[in-house]
CSV table of C-alpha atoms in Angstrom, one decimal:
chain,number,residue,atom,x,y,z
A,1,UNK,CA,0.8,5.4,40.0
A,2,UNK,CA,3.6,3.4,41.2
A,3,UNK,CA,6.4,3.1,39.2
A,4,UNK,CA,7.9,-0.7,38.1
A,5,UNK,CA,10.6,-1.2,41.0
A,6,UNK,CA,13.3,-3.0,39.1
A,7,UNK,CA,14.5,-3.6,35.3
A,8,UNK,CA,17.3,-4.9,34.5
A,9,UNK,CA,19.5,-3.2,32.6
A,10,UNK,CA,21.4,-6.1,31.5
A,11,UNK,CA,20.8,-6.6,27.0
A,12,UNK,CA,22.3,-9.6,25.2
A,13,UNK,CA,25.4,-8.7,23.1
A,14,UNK,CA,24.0,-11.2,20.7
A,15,UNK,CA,20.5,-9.6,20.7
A,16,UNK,CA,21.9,-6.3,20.2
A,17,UNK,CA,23.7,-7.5,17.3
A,18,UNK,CA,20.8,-9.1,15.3
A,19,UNK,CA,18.8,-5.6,15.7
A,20,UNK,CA,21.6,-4.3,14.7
A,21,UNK,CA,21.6,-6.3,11.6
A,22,UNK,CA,17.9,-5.9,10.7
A,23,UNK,CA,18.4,-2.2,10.8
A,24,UNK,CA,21.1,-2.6,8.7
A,25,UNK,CA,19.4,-4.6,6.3
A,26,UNK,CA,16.6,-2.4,6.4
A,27,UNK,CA,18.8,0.8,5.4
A,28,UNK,CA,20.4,-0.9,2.5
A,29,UNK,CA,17.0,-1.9,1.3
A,30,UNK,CA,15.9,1.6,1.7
A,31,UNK,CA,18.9,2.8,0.3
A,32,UNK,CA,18.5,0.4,-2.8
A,33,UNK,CA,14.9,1.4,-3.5
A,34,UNK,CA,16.3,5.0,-3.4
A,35,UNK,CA,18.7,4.3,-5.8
A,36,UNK,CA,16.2,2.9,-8.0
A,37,UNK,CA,13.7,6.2,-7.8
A,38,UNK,CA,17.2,8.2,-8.6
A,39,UNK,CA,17.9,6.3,-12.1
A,40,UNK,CA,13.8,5.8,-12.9
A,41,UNK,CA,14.3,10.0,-12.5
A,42,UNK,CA,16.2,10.0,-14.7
A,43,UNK,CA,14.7,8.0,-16.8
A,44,UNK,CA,11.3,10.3,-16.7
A,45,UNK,CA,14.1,13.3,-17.9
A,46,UNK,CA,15.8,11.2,-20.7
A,47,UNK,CA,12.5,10.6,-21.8
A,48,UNK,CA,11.1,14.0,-21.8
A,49,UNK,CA,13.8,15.4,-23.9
A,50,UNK,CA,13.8,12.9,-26.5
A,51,UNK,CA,12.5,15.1,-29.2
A,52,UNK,CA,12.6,11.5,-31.6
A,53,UNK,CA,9.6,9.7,-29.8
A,54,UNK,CA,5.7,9.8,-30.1
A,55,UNK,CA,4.5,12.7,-28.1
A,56,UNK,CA,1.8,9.8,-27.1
A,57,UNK,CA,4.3,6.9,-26.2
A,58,UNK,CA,6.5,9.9,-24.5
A,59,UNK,CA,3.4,10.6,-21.7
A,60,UNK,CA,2.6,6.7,-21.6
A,61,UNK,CA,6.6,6.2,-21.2
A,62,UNK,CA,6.7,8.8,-18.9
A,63,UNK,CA,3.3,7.9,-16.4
A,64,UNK,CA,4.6,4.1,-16.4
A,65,UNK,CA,7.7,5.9,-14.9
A,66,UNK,CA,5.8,8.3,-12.8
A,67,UNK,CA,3.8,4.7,-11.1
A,68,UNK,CA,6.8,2.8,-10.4
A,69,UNK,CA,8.3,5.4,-8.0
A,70,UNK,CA,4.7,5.5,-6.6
A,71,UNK,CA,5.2,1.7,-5.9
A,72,UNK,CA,9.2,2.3,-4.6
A,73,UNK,CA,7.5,5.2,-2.1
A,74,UNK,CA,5.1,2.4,-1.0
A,75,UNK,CA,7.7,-0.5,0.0
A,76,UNK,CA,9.6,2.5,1.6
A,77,UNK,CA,6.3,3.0,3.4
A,78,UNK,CA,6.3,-0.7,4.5
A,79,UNK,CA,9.2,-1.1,5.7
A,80,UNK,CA,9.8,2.1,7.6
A,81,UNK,CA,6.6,1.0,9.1
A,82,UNK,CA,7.9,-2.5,10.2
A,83,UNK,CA,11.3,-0.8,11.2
A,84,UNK,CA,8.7,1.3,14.0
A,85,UNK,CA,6.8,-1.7,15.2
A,86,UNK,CA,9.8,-3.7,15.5
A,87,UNK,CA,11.5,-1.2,17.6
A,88,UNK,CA,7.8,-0.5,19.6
A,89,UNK,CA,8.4,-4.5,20.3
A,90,UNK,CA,11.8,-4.1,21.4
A,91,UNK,CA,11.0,-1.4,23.9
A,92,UNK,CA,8.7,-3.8,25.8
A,93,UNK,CA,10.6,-4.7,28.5
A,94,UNK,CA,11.4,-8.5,29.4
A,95,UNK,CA,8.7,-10.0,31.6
A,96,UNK,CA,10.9,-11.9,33.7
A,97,UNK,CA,13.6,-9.2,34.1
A,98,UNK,CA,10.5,-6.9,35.8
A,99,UNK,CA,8.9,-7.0,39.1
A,100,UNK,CA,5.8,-5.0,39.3
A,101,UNK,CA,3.3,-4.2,42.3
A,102,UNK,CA,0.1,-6.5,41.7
A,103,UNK,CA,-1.9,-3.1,42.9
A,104,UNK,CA,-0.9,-0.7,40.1
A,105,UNK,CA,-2.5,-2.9,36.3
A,106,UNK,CA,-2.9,1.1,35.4
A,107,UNK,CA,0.5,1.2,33.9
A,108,UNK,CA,-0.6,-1.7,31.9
A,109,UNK,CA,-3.4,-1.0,31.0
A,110,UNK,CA,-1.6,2.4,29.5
A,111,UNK,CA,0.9,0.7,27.4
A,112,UNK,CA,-1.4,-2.4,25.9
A,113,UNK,CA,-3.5,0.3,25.0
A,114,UNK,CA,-0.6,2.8,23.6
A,115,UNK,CA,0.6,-0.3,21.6
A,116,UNK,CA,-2.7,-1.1,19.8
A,117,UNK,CA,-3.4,2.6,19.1
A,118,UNK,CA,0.3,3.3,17.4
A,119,UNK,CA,-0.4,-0.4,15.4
A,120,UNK,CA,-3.4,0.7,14.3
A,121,UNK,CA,-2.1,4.3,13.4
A,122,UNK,CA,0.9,2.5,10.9
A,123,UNK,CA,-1.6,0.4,9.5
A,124,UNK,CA,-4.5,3.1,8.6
A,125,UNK,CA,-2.1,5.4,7.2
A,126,UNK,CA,-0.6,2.3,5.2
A,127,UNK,CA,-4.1,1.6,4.1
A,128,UNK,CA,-5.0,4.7,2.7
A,129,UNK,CA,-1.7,5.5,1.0
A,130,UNK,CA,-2.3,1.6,-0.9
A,131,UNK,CA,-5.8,2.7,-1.6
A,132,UNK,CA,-5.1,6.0,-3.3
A,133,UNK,CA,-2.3,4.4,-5.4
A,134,UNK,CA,-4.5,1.5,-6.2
A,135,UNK,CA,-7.4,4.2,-7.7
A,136,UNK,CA,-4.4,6.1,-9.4
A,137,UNK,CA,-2.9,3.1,-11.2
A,138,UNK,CA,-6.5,1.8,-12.0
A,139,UNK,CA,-7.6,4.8,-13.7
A,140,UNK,CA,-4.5,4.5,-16.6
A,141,UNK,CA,-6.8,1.4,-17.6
A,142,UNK,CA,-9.5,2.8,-19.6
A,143,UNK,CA,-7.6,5.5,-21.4
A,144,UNK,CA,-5.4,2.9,-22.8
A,145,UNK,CA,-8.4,0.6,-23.9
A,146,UNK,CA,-9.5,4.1,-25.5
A,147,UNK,CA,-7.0,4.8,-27.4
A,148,UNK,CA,-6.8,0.8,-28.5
A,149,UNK,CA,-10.8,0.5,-29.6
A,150,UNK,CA,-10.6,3.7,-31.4
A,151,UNK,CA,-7.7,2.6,-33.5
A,152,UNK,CA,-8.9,-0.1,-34.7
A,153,UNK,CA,-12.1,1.6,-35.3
A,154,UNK,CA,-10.4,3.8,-37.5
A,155,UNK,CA,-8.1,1.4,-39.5
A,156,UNK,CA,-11.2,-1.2,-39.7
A,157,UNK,CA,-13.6,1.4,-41.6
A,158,UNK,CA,-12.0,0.6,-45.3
A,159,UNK,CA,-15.4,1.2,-47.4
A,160,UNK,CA,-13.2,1.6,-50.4
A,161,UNK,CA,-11.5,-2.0,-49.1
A,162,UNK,CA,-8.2,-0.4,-49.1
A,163,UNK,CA,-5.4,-2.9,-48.8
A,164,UNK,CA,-2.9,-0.6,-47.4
A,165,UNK,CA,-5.5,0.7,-44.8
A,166,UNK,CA,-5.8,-3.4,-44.0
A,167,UNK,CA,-1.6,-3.8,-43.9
A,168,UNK,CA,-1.8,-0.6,-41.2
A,169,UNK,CA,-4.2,-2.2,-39.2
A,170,UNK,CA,-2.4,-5.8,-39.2
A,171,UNK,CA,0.8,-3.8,-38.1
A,172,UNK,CA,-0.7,-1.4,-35.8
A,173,UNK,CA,-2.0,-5.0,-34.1
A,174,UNK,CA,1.1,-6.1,-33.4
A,175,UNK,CA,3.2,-3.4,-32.7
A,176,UNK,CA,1.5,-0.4,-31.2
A,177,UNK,CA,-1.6,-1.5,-30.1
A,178,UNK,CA,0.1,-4.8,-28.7
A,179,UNK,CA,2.1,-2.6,-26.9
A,180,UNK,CA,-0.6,-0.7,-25.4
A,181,UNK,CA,-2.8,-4.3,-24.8
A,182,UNK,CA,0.6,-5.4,-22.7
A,183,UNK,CA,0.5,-2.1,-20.8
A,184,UNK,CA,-2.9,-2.7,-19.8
A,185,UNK,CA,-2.6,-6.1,-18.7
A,186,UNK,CA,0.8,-4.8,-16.7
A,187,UNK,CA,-0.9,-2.2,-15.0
A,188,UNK,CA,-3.9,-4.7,-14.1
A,189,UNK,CA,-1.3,-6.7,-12.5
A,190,UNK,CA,0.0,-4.0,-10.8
A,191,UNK,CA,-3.5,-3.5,-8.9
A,192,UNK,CA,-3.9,-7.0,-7.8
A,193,UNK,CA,-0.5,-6.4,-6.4
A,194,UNK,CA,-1.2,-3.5,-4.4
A,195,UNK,CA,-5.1,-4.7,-4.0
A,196,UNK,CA,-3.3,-8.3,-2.1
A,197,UNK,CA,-1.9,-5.2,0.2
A,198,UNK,CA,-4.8,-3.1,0.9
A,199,UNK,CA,-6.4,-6.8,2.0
A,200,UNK,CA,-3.0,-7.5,4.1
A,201,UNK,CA,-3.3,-4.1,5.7
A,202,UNK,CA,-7.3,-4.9,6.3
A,203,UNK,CA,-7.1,-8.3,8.0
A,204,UNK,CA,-4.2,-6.8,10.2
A,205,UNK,CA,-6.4,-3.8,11.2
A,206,UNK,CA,-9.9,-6.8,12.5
A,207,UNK,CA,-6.7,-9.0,13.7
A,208,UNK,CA,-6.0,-5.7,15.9
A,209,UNK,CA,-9.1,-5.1,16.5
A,210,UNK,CA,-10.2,-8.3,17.7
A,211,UNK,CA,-7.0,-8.7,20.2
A,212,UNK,CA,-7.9,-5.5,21.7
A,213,UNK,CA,-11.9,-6.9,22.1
A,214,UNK,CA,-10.9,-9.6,23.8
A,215,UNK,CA,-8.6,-7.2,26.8
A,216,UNK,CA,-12.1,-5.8,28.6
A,217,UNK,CA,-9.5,-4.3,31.0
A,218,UNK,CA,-8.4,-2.0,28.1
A,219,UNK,CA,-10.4,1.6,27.7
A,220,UNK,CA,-13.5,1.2,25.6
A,221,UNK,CA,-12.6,4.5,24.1
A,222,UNK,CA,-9.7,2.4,22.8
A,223,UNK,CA,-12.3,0.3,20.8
A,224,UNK,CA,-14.7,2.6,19.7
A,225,UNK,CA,-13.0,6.0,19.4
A,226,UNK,CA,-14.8,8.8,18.1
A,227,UNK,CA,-14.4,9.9,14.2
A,228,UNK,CA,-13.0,6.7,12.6
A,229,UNK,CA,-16.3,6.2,11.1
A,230,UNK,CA,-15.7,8.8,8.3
A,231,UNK,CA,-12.0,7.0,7.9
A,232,UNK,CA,-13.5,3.8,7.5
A,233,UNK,CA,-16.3,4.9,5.1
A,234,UNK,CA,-13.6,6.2,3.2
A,235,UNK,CA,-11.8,3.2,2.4
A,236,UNK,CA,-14.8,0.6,1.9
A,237,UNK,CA,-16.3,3.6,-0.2
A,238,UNK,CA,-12.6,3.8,-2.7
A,239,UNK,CA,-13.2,0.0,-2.6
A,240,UNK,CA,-16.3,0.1,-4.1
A,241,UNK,CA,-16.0,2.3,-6.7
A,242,UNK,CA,-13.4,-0.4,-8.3
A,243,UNK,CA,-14.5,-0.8,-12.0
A,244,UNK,CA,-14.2,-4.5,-13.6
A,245,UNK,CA,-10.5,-4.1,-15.3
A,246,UNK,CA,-8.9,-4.7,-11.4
A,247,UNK,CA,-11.0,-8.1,-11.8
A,248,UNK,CA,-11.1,-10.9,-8.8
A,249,UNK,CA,-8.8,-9.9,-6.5
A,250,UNK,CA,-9.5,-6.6,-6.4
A,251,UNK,CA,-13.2,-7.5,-6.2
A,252,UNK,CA,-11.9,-9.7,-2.9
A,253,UNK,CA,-10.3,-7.0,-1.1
A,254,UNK,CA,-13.8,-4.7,-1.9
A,255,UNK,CA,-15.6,-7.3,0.3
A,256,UNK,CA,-12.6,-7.4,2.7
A,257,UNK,CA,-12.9,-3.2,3.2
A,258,UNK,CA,-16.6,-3.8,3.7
A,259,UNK,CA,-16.7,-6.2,6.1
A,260,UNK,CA,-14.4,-4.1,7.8
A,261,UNK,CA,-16.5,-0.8,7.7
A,262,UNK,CA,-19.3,-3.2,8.8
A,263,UNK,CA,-16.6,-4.1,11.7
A,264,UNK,CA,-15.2,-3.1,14.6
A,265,UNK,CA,-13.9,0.5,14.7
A,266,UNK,CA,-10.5,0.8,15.7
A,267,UNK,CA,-9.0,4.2,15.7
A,268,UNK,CA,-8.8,8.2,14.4
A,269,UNK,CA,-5.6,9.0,12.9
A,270,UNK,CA,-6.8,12.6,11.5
A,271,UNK,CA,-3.7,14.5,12.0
């Protein structure tokens, strides 16, 4: 393979300043989210040895805790991710600084489809970290609307019509089983949240797919490699199995894994 006969060597001061800047913006963002898992730590142990509180509220405390670090370990995710592609972009060199024999396309041909493969890597290991945190976070649903319906099953049943049994229902309503209510409608938030991800992460996997369909110089084993089809099964699968609390959004981003599975197939990343 012939190699490229000339790059210059030549890199803007200015360029070279605003990367510089990015990544420094990036680290102190990194840095703050950090910072943020440190004091929600401890948090989680200030918590735990308060011998005062509800063993109940301590666990419900302590799991809210527990799901925002998952959420911090996530946006580290993201942008440690963007922080890779934005350097694999960098490392392209200038088109009009290279001169390159019009015989050799091999080399090419190489990088386009190095490019597409490594994309596609970030973004399927993105993906499946979003999914299982979006099942995770989803499954705190139903234990709380437990706990709630069988509360007020138990402080409804007044035979004997029991005033004070009535006043501890009217203030369980408002104080702990509001509380619990809020929770749930937090954490149902929280997966249209992460569910708007997992459909981010899903268009940008067809969007990757579809620009490497359209290069029929690239390998087809590029397009179609062999064992993503468990991967992708995986995913529209987890989407599936989303239960009605996640509501429309989450119901969106089921179709959007499907269509995807239905899709093109664009890469193993079994390690």
């Amino acid at each position: 393979m012939a190699l490229i006969s000339s790059i210059s060597s030549n890199t803007s001061p200015i360029q070279n300043n605003s990367h510089q800047a990015i990544s420094n913006s990036r680290d102190k963002e990194i840095q703050g989210l950090m910072d943020q898992k440190s004091r929600i730590n401890e948090q989680i142990e200030a918590v735990k040895s308060n011998e005062n509180m509800d063993k109940k509220l301590k666990q419900e405390r302590v799991q809210a805790l527990k799901t925002s670090i998952q959420e911090i370990d996530a946006q580290i995710a993201q942008i440690k991710a963007e922080e890779m592609q934005e350097k694999i972009e960098n490392s392209k060199p200038n088109k009009a600084e290279i001169k390159k024999p019009e015989t050799e396309p091999t080399s090419d041909i190489t990088a386009e489809s190095m490019h597409v493969l490594l994309q596609n890597h970030i973004t399927y290991d993105r993906l499946g970290k979003l999914v299982g945190l979006s099942k995770k976070v989803e499954g705190e649903i139903k234990p709380l609307e437990g706990e709630v319906k069988l509360e007020e099953v138990r402080l409804s049943n007044n035979p004997t019509h029991d005033a004070g049994r009535a006043t501890m229902l009217e203030n369980a309503e408002r104080t702990v089983l509001q509380t619990k209510r809020d929770r749930v409608q937090d954490i149902k938030s929280t997966v249209r949240s992460i569910d708007s991800k997992i459909g981010d992460a899903v268009s940008e996997l067809k969007d990757n797919g579809n620009t490497a369909a359209t290069r029929k110089d690239l390998p087809r084993s590029l397009l179609h490699p062999e064992g993503t089809e468990k991967e992708d099964q995986d995913h529209s699968s987890a989407s599936q199995k989303k239960t009605d609390t996640a509501e429309a959004p989450a119901t969106g981003v089921s179709g959007q894994l499907n269509d995807k599975s239905s899709g093109s197939r664009s890469i193993d990343i079994r390690v």
